[in-house]
CSV table of C-alpha atoms in Angstrom, one decimal:
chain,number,residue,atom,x,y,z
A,1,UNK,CA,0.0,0.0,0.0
A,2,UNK,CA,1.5,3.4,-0.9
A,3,UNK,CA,0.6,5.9,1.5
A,4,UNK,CA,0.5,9.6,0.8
A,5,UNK,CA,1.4,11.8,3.5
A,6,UNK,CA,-0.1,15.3,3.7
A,7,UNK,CA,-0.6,17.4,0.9
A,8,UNK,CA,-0.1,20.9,3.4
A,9,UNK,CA,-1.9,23.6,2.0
A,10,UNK,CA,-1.5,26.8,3.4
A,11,UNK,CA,-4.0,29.2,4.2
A,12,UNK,CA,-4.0,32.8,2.5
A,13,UNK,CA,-6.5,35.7,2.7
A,14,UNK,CA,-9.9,36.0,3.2
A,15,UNK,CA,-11.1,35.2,0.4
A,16,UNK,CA,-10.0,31.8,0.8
A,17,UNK,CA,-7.3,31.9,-1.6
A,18,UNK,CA,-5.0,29.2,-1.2
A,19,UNK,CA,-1.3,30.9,-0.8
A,20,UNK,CA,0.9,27.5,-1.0
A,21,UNK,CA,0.7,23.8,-1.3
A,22,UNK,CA,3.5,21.3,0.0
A,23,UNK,CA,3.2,17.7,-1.3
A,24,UNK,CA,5.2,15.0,0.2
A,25,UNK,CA,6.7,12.1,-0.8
A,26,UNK,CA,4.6,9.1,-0.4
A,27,UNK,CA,5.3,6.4,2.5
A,28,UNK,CA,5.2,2.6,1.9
A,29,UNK,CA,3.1,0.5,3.9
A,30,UNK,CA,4.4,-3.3,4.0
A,31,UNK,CA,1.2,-4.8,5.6
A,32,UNK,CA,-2.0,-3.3,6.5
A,33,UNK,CA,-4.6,-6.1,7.4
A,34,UNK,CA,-8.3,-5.8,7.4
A,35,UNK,CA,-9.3,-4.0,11.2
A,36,UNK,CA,-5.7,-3.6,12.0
A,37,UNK,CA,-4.0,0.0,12.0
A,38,UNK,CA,-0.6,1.5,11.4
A,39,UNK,CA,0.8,5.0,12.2
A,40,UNK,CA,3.4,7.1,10.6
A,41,UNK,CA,4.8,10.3,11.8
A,42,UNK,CA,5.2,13.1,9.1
A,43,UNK,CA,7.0,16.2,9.9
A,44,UNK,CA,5.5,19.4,9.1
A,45,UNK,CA,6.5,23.1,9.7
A,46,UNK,CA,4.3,25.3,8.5
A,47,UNK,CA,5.4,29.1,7.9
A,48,UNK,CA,3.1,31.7,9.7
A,49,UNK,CA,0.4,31.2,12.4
A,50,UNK,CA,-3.6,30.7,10.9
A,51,UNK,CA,-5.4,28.2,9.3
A,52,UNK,CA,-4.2,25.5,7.3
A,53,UNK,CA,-5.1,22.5,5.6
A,54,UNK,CA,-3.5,19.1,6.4
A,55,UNK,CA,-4.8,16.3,4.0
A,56,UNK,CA,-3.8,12.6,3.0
A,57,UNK,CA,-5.0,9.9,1.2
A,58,UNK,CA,-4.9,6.0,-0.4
A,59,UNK,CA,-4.4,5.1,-3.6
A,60,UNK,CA,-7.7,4.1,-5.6
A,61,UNK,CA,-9.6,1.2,-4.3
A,62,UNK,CA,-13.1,-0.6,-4.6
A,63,UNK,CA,-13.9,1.7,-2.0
A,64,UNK,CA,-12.9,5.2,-2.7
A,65,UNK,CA,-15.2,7.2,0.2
A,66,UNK,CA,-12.1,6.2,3.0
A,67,UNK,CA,-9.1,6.8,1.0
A,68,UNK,CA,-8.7,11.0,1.5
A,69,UNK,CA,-9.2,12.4,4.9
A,70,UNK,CA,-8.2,16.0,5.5
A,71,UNK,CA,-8.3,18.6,8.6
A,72,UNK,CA,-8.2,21.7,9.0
A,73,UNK,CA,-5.6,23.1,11.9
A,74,UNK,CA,-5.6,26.7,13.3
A,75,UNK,CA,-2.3,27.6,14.8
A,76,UNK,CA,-2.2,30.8,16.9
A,77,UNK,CA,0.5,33.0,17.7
A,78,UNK,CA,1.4,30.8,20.9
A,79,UNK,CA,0.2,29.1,24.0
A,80,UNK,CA,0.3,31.2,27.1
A,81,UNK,CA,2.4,29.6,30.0
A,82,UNK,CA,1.8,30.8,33.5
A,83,UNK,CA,4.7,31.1,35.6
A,84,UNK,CA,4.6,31.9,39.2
A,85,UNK,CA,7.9,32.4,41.1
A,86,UNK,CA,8.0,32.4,45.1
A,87,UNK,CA,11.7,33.4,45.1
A,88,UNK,CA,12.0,36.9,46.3
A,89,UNK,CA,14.5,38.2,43.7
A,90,UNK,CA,12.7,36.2,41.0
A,91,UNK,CA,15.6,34.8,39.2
A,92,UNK,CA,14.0,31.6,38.7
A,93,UNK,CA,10.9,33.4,36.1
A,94,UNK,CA,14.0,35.1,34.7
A,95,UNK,CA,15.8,31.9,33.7
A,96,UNK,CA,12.4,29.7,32.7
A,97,UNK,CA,11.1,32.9,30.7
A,98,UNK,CA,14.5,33.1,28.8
A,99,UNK,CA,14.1,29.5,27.8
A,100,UNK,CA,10.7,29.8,26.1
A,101,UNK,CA,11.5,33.4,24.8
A,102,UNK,CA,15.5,33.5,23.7
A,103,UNK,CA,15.1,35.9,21.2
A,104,UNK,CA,13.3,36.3,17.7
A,105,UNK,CA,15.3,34.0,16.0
A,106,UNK,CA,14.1,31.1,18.1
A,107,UNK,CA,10.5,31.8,18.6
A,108,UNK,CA,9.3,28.6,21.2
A,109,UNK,CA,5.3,28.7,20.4
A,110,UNK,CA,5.4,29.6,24.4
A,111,UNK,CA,4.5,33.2,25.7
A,112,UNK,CA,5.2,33.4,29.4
A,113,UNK,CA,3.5,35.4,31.9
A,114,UNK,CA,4.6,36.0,35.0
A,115,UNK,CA,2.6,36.7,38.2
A,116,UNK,CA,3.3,36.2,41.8
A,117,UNK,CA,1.8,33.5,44.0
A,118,UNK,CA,-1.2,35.8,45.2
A,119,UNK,CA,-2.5,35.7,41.9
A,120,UNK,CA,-3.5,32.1,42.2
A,121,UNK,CA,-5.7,33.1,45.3
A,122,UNK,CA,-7.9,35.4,43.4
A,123,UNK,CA,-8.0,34.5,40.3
A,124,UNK,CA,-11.0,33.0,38.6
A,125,UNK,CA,-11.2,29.2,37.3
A,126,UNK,CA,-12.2,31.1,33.7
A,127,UNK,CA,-9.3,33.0,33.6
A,128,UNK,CA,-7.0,30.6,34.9
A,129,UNK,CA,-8.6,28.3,32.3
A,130,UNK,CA,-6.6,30.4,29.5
A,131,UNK,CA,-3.3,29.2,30.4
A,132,UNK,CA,-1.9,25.7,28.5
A,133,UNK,CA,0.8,25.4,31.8
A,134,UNK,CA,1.2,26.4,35.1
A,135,UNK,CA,4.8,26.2,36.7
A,136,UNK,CA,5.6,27.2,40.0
A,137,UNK,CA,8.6,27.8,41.1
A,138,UNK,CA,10.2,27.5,44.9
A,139,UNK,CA,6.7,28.3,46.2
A,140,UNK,CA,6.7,28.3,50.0
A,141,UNK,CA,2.9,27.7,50.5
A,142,UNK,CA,-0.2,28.7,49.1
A,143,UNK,CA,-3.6,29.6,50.4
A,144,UNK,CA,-6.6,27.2,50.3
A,145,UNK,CA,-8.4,29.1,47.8
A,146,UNK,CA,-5.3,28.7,45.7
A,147,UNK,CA,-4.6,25.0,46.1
A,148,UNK,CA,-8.9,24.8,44.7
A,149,UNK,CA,-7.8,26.7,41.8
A,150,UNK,CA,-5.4,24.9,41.0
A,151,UNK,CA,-6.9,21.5,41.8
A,152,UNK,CA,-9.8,22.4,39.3
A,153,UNK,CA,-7.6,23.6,36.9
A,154,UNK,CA,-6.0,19.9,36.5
A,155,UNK,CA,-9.5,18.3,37.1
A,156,UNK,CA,-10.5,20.1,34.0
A,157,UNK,CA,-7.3,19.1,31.9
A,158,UNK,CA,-4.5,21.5,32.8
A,159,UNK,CA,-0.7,21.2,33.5
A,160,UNK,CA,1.4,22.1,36.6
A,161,UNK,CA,4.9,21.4,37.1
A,162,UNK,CA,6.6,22.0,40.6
A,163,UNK,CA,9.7,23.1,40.6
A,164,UNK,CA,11.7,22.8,44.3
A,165,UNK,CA,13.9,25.0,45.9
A,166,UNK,CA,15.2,26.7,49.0
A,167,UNK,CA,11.7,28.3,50.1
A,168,UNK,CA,9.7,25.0,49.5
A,169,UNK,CA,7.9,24.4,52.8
A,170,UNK,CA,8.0,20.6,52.7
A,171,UNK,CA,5.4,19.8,55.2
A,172,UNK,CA,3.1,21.8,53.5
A,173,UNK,CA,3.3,20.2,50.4
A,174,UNK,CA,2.9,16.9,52.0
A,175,UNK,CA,0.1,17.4,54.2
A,176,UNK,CA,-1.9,19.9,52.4
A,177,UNK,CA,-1.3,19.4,48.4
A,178,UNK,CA,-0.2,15.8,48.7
A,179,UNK,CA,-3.0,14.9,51.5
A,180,UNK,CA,-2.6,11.1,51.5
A,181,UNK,CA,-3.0,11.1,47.4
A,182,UNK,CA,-5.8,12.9,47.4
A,183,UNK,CA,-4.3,16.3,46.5
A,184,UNK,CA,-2.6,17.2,42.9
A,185,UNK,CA,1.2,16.8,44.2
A,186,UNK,CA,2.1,13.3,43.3
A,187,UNK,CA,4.2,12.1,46.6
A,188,UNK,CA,4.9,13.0,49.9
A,189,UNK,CA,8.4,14.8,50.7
A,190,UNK,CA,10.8,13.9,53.6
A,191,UNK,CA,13.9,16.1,53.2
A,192,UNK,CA,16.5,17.4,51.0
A,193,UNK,CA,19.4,15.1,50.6
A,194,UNK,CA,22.7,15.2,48.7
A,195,UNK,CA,23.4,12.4,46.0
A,196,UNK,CA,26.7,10.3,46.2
A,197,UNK,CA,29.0,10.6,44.2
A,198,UNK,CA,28.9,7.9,41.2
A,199,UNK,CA,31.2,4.9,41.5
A,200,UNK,CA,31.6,4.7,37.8
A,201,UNK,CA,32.2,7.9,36.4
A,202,UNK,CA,30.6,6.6,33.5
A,203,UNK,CA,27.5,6.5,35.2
A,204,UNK,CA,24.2,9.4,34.3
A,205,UNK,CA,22.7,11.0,37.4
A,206,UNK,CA,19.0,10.6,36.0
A,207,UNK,CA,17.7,7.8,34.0
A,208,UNK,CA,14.6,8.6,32.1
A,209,UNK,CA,11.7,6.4,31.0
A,210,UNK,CA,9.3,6.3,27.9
A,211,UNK,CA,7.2,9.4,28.6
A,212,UNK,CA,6.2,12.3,26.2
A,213,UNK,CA,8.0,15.0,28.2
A,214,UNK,CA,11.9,13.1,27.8
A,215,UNK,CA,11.1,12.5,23.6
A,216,UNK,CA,12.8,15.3,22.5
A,217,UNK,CA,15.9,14.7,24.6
A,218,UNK,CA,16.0,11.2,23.8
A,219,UNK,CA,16.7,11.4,19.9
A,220,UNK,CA,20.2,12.3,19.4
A,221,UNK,CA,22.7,9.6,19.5
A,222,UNK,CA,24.4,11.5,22.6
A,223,UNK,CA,21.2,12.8,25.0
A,224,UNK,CA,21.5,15.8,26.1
A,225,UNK,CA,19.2,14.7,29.6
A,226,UNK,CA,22.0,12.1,30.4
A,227,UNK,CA,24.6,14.9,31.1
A,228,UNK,CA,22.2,16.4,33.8
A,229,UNK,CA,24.2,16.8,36.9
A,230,UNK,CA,22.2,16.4,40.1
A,231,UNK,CA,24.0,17.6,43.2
A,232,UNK,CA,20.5,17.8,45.9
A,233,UNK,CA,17.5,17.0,46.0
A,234,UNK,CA,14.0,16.4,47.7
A,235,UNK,CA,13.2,12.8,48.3
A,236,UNK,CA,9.8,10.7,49.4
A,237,UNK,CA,10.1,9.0,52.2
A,238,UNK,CA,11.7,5.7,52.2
A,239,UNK,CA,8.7,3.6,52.7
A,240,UNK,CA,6.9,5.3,49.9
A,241,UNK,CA,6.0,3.7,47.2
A,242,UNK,CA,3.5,4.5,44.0
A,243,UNK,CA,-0.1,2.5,45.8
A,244,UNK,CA,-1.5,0.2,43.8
A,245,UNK,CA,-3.9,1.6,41.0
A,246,UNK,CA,-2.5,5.1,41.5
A,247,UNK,CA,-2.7,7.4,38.5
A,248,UNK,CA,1.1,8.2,39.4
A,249,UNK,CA,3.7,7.7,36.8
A,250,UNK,CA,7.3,7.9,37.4
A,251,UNK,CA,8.9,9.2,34.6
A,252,UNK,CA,12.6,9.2,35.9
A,253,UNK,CA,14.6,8.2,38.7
A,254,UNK,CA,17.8,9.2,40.0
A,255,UNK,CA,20.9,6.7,40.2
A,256,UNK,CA,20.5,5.8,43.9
């Protein structure tokens, strides 16, 4: 079966003029058995933010109503990332707002806004609804009508990522935002600790598992994640362990 991947047609005025198409060359399927499925990854850029149409399709069969299938994709100027920094000389949002925003020569997709952590106490769930990510950084603690903002933004499909540090209040992330697994952080906390060093100096500091968020760092034939140095971190206690038919995934571990 010869398999034509998307025909990308760009999107130009009004009108509905079509400004551009990209054809590509067509993919060879070995074996494609009746009911069964097989997936290819195609990769597209396209040039400028708007609408634009993504179609592919099978050569001529008996059957020619399921051989072109086409969608169209609107791709706006970028996805807003909220960034919250409880560090009082808010170095941290400088560093994580440089990284989505180095300069116009590397556009990221990823427009950061920064607010500090009152902002998640009054904020409404609508508003707080337009952000694709929330990352907080070194928070200390957070009010109650903060942690329900936050807990209905992931109910409802959104992101957080915690990011540790020197201000973290670790009892309060255990007992109020971990609360026995029923809060949104993912594991209790014990204390910081310092990781040995290796006995094989050969040996990576972080090994990384299948999961969407390590992909990119996994492709090149020398990983940029594997020369990650860790020097301290915050660990679990040591009779904790994911419970059975938890939601939890552990995405990496460190070497010890």
């Amino acid at each position: 079966t010869i398999f034509s991947p998307p025909d990308v047609i760009v999107a130009g005025d009004s009108q509905g003029a079509w400004q551009t198409v990209d054809e590509f060359p067509a993919t060879f399927i070995e074996e494609l058995a009746p009911g069964a499925s097989v997936t290819h990854r195609i990769q597209v850029y396209f040039p400028q933010q708007g609408p634009h149409i993504v179609e592919a399709e099978l050569p001529d069969d008996a059957v020619l109503a399921d051989n072109r299938r086409w969608v169209v994709i609107d791709f706006p100027a970028g996805e807003t990332a909220l960034i919250v920094d409880g560090s009082p000389d808010q170095q941290n949002a400088y560093y994580v707002q440089n990284a989505f925003q180095p300069g116009e020569q590397a556009r990221t997709g990823i427009l950061p806004e920064v607010k500090p952590p009152a902002y998640l106490r009054d904020v409404s769930p609508a508003e707080l609804a337009t952000y694709r990510s929330i990352y907080l950084l070194d928070i200390d603690r957070l009010d109650d009508s903060a942690i329900r903002n936050l807990e209905q933004y992931v109910a409802a499909g959104g992101g957080v990522a915690f990011f540790m540090g020197p201000n973290c209040n670790l009892r309060f992330y255990t007992e109020r935002l971990y609360r026995l697994g029923e809060g949104l952080f993912p594991l209790p906390l014990e204390r910081e600790d310092v990781l040995p060093p290796p006995i094989d100096e050969r040996a990576v500091d972080i090994e990384v598992f299948e999961h969407p968020v390590f992909t990119p760092l996994l492709g090149e034939r020398n990983p940029l994640v594997y020369t990650v140095n860790v020097e301290t971190f915050v660990r679990p206690p040591a009779t904790w362990k994911v419970p059975a038919g938890s939601t939890v995934f552990v995405a990496a571990r460190l070497r010890n």
